Coordinates of C-alpha atoms (C1' of nucleotides) in Angstrom, one line a residue:
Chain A
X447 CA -40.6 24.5 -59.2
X448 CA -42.0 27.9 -58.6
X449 CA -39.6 30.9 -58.6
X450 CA -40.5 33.4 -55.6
X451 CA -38.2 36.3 -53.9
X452 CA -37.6 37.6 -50.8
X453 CA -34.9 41.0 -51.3
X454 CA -32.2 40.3 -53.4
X455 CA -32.4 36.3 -52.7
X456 CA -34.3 34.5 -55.2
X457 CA -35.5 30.8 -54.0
X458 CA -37.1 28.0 -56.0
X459 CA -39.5 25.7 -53.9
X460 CA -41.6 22.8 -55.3
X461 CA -43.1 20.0 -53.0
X462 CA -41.0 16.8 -54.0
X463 CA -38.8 18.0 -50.3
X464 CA -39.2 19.4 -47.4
X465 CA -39.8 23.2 -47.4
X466 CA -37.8 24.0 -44.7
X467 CA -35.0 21.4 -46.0
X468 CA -34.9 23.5 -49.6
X469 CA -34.9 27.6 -47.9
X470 CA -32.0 26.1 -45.7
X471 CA -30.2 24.7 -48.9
X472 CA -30.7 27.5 -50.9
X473 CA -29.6 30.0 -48.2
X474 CA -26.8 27.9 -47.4
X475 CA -25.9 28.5 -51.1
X476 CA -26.1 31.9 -50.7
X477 CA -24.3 32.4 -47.9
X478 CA -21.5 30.1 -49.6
X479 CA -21.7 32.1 -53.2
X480 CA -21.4 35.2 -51.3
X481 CA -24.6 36.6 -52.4
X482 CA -25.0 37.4 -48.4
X483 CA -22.1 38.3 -46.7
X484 CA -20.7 37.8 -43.4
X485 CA -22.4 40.1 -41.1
X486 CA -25.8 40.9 -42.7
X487 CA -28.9 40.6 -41.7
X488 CA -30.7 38.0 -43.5
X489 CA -34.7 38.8 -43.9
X490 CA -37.0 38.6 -40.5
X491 CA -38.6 35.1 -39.7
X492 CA -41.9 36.6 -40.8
X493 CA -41.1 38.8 -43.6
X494 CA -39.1 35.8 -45.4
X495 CA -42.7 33.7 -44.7
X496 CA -44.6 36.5 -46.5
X497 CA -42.3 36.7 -49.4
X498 CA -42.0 32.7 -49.7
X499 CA -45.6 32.0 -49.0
X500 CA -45.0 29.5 -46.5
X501 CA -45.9 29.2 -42.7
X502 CA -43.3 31.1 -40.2
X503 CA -42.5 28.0 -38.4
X504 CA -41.4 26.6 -41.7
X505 CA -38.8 29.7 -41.9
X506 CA -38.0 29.4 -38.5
X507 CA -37.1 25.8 -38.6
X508 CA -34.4 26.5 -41.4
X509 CA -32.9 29.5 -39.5
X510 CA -32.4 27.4 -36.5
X511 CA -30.8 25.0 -39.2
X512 CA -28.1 27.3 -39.9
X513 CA -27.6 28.5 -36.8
X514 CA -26.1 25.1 -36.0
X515 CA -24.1 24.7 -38.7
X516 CA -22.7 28.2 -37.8
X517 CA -23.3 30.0 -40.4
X518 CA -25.9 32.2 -38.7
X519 CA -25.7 34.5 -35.4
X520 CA -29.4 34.8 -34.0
X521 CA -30.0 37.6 -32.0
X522 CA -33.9 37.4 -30.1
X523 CA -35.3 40.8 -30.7
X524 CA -32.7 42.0 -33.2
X525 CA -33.2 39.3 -36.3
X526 CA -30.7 37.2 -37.6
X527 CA -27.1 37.8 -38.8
X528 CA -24.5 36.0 -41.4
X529 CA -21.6 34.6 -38.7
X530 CA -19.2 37.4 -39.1
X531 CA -16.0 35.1 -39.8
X532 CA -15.6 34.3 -43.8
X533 CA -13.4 31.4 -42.7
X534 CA -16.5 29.3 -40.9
X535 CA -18.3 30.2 -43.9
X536 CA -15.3 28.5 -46.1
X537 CA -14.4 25.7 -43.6
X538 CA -18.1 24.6 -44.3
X539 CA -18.3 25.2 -48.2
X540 CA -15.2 22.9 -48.3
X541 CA -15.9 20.1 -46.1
X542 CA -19.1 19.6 -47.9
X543 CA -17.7 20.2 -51.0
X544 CA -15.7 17.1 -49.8
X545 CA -18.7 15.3 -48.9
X546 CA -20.6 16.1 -52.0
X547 CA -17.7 14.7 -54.0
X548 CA -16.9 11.6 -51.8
X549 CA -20.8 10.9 -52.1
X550 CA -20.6 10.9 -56.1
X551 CA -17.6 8.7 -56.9
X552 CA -19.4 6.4 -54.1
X553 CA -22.2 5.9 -56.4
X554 CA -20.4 6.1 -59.3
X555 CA -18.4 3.5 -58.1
X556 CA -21.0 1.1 -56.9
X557 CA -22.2 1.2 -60.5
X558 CA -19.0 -0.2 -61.5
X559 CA -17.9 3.1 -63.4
X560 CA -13.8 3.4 -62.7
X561 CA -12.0 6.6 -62.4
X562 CA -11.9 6.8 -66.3
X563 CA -15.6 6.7 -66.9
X564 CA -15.8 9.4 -64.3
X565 CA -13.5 11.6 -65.8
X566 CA -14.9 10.8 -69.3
X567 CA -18.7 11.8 -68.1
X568 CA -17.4 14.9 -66.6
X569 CA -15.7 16.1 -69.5
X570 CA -18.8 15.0 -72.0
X571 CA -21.2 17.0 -69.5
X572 CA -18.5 19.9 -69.1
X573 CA -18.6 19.8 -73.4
X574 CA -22.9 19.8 -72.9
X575 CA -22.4 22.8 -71.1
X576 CA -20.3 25.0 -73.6
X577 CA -22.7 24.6 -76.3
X578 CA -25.8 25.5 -73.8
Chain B
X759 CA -24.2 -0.6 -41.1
X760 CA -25.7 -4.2 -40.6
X761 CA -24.5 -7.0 -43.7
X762 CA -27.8 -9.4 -44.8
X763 CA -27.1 -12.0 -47.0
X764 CA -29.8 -13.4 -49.4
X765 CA -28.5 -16.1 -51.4
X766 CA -25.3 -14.8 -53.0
X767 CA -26.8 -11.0 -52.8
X768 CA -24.8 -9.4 -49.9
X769 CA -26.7 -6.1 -48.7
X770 CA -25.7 -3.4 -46.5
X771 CA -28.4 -1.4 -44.3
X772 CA -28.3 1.1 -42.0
X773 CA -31.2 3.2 -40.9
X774 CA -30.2 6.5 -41.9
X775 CA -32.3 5.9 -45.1
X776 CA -35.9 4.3 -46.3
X777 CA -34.9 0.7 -46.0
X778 CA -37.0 0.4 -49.6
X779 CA -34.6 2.7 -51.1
X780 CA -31.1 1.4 -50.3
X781 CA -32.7 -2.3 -51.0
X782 CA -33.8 -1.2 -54.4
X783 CA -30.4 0.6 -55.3
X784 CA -28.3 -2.3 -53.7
X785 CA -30.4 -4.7 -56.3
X786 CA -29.4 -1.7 -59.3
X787 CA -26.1 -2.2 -58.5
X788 CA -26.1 -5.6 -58.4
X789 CA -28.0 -5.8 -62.2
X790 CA -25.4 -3.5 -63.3
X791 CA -22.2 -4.9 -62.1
X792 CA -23.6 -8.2 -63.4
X793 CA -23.5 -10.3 -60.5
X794 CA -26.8 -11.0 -61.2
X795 CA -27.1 -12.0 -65.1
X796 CA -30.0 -11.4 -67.5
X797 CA -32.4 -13.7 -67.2
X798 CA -31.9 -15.0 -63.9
X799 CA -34.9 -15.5 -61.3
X800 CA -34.5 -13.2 -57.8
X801 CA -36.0 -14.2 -54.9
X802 CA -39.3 -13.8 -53.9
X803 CA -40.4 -11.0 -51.8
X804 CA -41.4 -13.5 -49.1
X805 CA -37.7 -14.9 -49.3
X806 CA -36.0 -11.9 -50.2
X807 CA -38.1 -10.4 -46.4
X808 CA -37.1 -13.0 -44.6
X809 CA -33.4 -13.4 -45.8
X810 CA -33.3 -9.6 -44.6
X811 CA -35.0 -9.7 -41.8
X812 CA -37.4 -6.7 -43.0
X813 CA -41.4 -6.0 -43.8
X814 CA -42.2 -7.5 -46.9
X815 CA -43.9 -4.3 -47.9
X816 CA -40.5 -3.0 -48.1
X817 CA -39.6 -5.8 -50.6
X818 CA -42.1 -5.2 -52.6
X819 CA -42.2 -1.6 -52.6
X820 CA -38.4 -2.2 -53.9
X821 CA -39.5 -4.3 -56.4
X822 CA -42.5 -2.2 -58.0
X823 CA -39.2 0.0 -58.9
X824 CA -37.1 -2.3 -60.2
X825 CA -39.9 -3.4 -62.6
X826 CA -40.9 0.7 -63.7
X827 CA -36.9 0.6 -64.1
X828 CA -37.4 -1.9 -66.8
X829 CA -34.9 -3.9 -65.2
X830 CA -37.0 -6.6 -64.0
X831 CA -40.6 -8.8 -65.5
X832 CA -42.7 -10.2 -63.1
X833 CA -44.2 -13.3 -64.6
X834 CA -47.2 -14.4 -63.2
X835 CA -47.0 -17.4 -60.6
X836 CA -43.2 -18.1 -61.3
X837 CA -41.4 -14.7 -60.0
X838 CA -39.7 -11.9 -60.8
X839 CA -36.5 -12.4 -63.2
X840 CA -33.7 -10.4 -64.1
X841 CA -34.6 -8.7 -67.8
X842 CA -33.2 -10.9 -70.7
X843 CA -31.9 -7.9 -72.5
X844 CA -28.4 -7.0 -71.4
X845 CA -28.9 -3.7 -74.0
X846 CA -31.4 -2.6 -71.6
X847 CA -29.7 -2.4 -68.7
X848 CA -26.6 -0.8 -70.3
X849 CA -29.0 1.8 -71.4
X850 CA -30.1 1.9 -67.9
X851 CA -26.8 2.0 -66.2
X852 CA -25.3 4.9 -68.9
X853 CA -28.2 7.0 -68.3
X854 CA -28.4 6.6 -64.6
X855 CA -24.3 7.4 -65.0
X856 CA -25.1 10.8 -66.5
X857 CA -28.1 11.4 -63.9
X858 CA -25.9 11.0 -60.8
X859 CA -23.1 13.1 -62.7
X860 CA -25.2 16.3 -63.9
X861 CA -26.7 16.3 -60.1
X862 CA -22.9 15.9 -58.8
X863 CA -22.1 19.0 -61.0
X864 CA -25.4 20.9 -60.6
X865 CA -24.6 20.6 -56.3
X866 CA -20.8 21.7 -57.1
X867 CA -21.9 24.8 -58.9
X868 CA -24.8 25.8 -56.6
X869 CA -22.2 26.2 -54.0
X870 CA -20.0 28.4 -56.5
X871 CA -17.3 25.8 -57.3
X872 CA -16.0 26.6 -61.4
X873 CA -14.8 23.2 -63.3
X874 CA -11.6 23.4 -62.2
X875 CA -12.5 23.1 -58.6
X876 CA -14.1 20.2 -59.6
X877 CA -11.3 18.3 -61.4
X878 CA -8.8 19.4 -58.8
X879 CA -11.2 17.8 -55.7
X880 CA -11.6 14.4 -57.5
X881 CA -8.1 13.9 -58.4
X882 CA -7.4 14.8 -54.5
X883 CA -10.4 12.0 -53.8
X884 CA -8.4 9.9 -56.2
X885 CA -4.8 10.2 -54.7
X886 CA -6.3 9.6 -51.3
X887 CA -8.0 6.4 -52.4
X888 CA -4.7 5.3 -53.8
X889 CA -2.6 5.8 -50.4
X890 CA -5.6 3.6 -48.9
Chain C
X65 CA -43.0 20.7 -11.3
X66 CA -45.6 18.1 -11.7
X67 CA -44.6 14.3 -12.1
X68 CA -45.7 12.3 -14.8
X69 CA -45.3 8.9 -15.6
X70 CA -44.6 6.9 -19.3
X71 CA -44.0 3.4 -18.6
X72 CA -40.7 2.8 -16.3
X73 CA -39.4 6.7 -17.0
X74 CA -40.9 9.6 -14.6
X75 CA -40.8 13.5 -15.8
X76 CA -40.9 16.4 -14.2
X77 CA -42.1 19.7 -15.7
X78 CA -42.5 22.9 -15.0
X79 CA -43.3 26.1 -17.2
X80 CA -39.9 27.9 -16.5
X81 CA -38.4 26.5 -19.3
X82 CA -38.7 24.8 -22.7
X83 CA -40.9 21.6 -22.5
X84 CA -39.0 20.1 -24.9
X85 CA -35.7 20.9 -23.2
X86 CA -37.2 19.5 -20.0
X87 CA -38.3 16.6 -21.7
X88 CA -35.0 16.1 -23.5
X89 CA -32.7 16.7 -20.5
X90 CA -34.7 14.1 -18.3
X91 CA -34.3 11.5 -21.3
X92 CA -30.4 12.1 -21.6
X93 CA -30.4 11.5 -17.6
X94 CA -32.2 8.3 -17.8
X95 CA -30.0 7.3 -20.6
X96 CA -26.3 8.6 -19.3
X97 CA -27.7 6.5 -16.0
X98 CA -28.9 3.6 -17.8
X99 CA -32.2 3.6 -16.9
X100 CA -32.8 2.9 -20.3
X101 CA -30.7 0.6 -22.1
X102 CA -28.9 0.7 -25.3
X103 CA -31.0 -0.9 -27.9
X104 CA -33.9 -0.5 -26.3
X105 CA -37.0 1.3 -27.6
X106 CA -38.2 4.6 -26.3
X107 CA -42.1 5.4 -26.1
X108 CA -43.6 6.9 -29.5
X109 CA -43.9 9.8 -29.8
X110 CA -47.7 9.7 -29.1
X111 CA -47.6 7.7 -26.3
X112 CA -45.0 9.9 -24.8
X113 CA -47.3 13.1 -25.5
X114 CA -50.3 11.7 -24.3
X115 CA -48.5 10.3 -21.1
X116 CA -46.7 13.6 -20.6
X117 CA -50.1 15.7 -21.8
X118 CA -48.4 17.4 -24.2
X119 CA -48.4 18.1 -28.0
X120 CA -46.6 15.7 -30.0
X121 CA -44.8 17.8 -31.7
X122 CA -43.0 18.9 -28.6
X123 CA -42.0 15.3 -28.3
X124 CA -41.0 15.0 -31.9
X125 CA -38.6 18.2 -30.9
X126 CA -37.2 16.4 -28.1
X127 CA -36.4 13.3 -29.7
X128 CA -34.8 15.5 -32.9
X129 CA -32.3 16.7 -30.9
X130 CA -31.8 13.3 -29.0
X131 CA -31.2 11.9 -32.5
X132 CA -28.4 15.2 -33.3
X133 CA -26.8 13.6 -29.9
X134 CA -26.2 10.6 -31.3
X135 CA -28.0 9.6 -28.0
X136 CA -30.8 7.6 -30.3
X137 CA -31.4 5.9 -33.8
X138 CA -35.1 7.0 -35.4
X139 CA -36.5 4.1 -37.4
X140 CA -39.3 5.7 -39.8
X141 CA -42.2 3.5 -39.6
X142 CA -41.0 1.6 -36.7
X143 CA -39.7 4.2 -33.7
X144 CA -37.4 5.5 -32.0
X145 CA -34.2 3.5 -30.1
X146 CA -31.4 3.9 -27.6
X147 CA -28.5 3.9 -29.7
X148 CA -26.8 0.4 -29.5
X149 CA -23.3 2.0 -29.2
X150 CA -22.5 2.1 -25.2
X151 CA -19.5 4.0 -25.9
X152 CA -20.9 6.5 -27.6
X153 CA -23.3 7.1 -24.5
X154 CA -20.3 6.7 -22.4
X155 CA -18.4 9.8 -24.2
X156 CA -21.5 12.2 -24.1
X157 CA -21.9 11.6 -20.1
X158 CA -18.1 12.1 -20.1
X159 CA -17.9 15.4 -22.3
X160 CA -21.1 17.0 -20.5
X161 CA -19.6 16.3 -17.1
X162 CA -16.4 18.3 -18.2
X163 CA -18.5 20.7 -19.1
X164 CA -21.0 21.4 -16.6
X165 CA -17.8 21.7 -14.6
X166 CA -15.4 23.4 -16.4
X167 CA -18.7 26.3 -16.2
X168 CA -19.2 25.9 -13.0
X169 CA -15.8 26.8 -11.8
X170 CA -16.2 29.6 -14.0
X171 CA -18.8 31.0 -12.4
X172 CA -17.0 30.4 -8.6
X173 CA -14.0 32.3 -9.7
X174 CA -16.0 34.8 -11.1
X175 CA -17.6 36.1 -7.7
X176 CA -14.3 35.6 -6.2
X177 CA -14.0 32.5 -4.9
X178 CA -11.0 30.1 -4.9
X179 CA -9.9 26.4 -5.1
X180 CA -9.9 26.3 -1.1
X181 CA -13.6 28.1 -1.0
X182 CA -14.8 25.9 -3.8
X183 CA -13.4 22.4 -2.0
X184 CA -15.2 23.5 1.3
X185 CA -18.3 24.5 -0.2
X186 CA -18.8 21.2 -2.1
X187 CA -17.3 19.3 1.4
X188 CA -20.3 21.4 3.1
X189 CA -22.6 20.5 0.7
X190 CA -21.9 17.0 0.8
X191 CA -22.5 16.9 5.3
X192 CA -25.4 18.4 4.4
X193 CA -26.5 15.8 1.9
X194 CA -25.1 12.9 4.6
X195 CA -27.6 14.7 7.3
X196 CA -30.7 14.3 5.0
Chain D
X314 CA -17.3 37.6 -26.9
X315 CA -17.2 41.5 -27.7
X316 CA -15.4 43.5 -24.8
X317 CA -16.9 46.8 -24.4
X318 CA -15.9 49.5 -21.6
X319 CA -18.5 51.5 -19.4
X320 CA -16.4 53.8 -17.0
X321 CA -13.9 51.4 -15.3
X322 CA -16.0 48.2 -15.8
X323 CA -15.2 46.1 -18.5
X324 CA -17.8 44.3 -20.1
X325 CA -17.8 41.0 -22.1
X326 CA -21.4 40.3 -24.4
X327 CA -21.9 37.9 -26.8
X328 CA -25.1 37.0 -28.1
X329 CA -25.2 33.4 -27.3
X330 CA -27.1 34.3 -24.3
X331 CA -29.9 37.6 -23.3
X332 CA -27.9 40.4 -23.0
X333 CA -30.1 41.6 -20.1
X334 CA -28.6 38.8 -18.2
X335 CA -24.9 39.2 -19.2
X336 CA -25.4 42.4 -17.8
X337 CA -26.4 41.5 -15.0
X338 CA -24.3 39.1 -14.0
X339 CA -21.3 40.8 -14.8
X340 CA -22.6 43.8 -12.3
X341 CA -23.3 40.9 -10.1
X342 CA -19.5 40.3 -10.4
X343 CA -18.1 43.3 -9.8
X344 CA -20.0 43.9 -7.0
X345 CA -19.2 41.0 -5.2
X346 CA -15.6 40.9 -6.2
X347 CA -15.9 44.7 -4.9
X348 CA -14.7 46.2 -8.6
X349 CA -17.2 48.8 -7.5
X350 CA -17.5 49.8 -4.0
X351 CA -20.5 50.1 -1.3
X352 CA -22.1 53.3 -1.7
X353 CA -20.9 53.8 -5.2
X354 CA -22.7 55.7 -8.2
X355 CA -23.0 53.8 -11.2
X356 CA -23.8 55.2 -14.7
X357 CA -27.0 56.0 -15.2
X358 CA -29.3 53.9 -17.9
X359 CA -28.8 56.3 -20.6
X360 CA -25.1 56.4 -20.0
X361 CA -24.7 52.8 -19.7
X362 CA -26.8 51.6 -22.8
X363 CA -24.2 54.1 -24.7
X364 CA -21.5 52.9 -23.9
X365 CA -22.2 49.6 -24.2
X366 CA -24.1 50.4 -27.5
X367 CA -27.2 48.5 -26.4
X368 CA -30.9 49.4 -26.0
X369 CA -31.6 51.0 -22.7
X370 CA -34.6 49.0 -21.9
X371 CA -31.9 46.4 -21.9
X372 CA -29.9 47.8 -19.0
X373 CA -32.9 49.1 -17.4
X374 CA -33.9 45.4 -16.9
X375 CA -30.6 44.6 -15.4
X376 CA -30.6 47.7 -12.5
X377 CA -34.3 46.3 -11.8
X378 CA -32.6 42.8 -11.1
X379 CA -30.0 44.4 -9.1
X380 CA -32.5 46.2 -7.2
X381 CA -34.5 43.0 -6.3
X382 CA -31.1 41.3 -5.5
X383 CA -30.6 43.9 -2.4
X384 CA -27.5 45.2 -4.3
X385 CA -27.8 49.0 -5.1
X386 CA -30.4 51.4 -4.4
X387 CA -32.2 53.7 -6.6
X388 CA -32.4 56.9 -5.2
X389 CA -35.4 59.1 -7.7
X390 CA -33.6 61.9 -9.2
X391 CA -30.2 61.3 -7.8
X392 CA -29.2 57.7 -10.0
X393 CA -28.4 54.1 -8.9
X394 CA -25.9 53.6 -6.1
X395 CA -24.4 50.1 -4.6
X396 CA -26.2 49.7 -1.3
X397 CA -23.9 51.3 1.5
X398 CA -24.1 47.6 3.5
X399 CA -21.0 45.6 2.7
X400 CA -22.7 42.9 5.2
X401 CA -25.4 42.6 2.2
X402 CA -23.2 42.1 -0.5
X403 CA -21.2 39.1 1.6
X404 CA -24.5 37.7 2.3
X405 CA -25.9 38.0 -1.4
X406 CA -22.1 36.3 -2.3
X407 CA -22.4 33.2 0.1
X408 CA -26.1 32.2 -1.1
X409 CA -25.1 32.8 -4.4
X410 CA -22.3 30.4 -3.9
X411 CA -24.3 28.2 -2.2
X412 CA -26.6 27.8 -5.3
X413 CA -24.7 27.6 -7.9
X414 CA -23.1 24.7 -6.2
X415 CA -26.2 23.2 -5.3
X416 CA -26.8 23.5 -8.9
X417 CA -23.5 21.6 -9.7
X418 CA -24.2 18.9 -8.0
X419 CA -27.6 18.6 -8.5
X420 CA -26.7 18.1 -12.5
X421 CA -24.0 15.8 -11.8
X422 CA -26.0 13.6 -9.6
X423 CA -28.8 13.3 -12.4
X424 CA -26.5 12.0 -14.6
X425 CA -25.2 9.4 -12.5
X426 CA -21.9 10.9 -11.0
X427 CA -21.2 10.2 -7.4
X428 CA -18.9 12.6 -5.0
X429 CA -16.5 10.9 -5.7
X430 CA -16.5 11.5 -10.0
X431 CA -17.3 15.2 -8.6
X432 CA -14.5 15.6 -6.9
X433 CA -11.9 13.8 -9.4
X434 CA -13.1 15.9 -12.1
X435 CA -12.7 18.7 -9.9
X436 CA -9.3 18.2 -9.3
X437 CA -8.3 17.4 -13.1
X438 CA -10.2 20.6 -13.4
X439 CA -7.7 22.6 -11.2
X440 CA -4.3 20.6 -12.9
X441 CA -5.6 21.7 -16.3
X442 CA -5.7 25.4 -15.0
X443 CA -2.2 25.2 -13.5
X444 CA -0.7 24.1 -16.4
X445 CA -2.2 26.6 -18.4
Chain E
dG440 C1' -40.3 44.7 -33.9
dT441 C1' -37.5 40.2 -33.3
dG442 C1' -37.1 35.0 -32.7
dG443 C1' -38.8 30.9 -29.8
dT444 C1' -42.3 27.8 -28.1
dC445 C1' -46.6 25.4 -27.9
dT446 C1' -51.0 23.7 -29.5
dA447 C1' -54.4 21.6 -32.6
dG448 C1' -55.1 19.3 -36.3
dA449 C1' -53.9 17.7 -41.1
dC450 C1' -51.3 15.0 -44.3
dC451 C1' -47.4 12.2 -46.0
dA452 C1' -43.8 8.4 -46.2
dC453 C1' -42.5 4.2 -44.3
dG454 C1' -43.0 -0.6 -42.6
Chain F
dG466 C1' -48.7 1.8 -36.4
dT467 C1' -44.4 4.8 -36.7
dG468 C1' -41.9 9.5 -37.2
dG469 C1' -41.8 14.0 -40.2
dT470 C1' -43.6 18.1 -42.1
dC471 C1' -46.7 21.9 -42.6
dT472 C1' -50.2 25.2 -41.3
dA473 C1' -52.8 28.5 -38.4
dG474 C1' -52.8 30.9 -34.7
dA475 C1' -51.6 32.0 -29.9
dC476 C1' -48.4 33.6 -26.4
dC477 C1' -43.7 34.7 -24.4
dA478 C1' -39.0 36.8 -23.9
dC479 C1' -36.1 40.2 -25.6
dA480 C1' -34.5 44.8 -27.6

DNA sequence: GTGGTCTAGACCACG
DNA sequence: GTGGTCTAGACCACA
């Protein structure tokens, strides 16, 4: 789990995933935090190699990544941009919030937890966290 | 989504997934929820391939889990049983709880959803289960 | 735009465009025509790179995005398949015929031409088709 | 789909496609629809690429097309001009035309459309637009 | 300078 | 054997 930057982004990789799976993720997040806003350029295909260590392709692959989930604009020979329209970026932060969610009481569920045991575990880890 | 049936196991596959990995978490779920009890013998790997209709590599590889899981003993020349200790897989099924749980909440926060966000999208996951 | 051959399916590329996108466009023909047939299994991706003498990655490409189509199920370990789903073949050929058309109107009425100009040149078009 | 203004053209870019060729297909356009007349001046490079807040290579490459296309003339010293032949510009149009039909069909045919589908989509192509 | 494509060749996960 | 990922390094189109 090694901690390496690029700007103001800061990116975690280790090698239990796909590199290019976990610099999508984690830009995904970023773009969905609002650490990089709509509009912006996001760091050149190479530089973003350089600063992560990994192989351009590898970048590239997880640009072309958010450019179809539309949170990205590419522009060949400019670089490449956050969409410009906060509400794709929130339309996509909500339906996977959705799916995220769905995904849990799924597995939860197959487990034979009920809707109480969920709701207990969540407020037991949401207690965990207060003392951290 | 294809059903398989192997003796009174039901599984569900698809091919989205490492068929190893949904086979091993169908048979977790299966320990947990009891409708397989401590004790009882599972079906060989030669059985258990041809009942699904899948490499029995794949079996096995499901197996090997199931065993590091603590959840089954292989017994030399008479199978693989279900372990006798239903403590066991209580503690297997509570920690497993919290595991899916803290990654549910870890995903949620990465994408800069706060506690409340949380609650509110599983009770909206739980009034739409109820209409269903 | 030389022809090459893998099993029953003939390509034809050229170095104006994209391999990949040459390669992928010729398979969703042969599949919106049914010259393959749902279910059945496409050529590896080695075979399909050695019979097309071309890098296998540029095959793996192509068969991604034939897999984001919907147009094919990837079976890790096994290969790749024609979805089994006829409808959902049927839809694709439907929505991509709207929309090559829908664009090329666009274009007509963009140099000025009209419903009456567009109907002759298509009636024109087709004697000329009946000559050869 | 910016709209940007360059004298009394009107000019649409987005950056789904080069912007070289938006250019010049919009020039194309107005030529042919006669927006800008035989034997007119248009804006120089410099002027153009400012007004349409792009690099001037970028429109350079476009009045090279249009040169090579038969559609203005560049006269050293004096600027770009529409070429005084109106003949030349109906001819350019009618080829055009021609292709980009030729095109059409060609697509359609290669996935498995007849003239018959052609022409049925054509015309629930034109009821759409009348009800619009 | 930007991103996109292609190759060659390696290694991994899966069946 | 299958497909997927990664690297290194080349070349192209675009601005």
């Amino acid at each position: 789990m090694e901690e390496r930057r690029a700007g103001a982004l800061v990116f975690h990789l280790d090698l239990s995933q796909p590199l290019y799976e976990q610099i999508l993720q984690q830009m995904r997040q970023a773009i969905a935090k609002g650490e990089i806003r709509p509009g912006d350029k996001i760091p050149s295909v190479r530089e973003m190699a350089q600063a992560l260590r990994v192989n351009p392709n590898t970048v590239s692959h997880a640009y072309q990544e958010l450019d179809r989930d539309g949170l990205t604009e590419t522009r060949r020979g400019q670089g490449t941009f956050i969409t410009t329209s906060p509400e794709r970026i929130e339309r996509f932060r909500q339906t996977l919030a959705r799916r995220v969610t769905q995904e849990f009481i799924r597995q939860m569920q197959a487990f034979g937890f009920g809707w109480d045991d969920i709701r207990a575990l969540l407020r037991e880890a949401q207690d965990d966290s207060r003392e951290t």
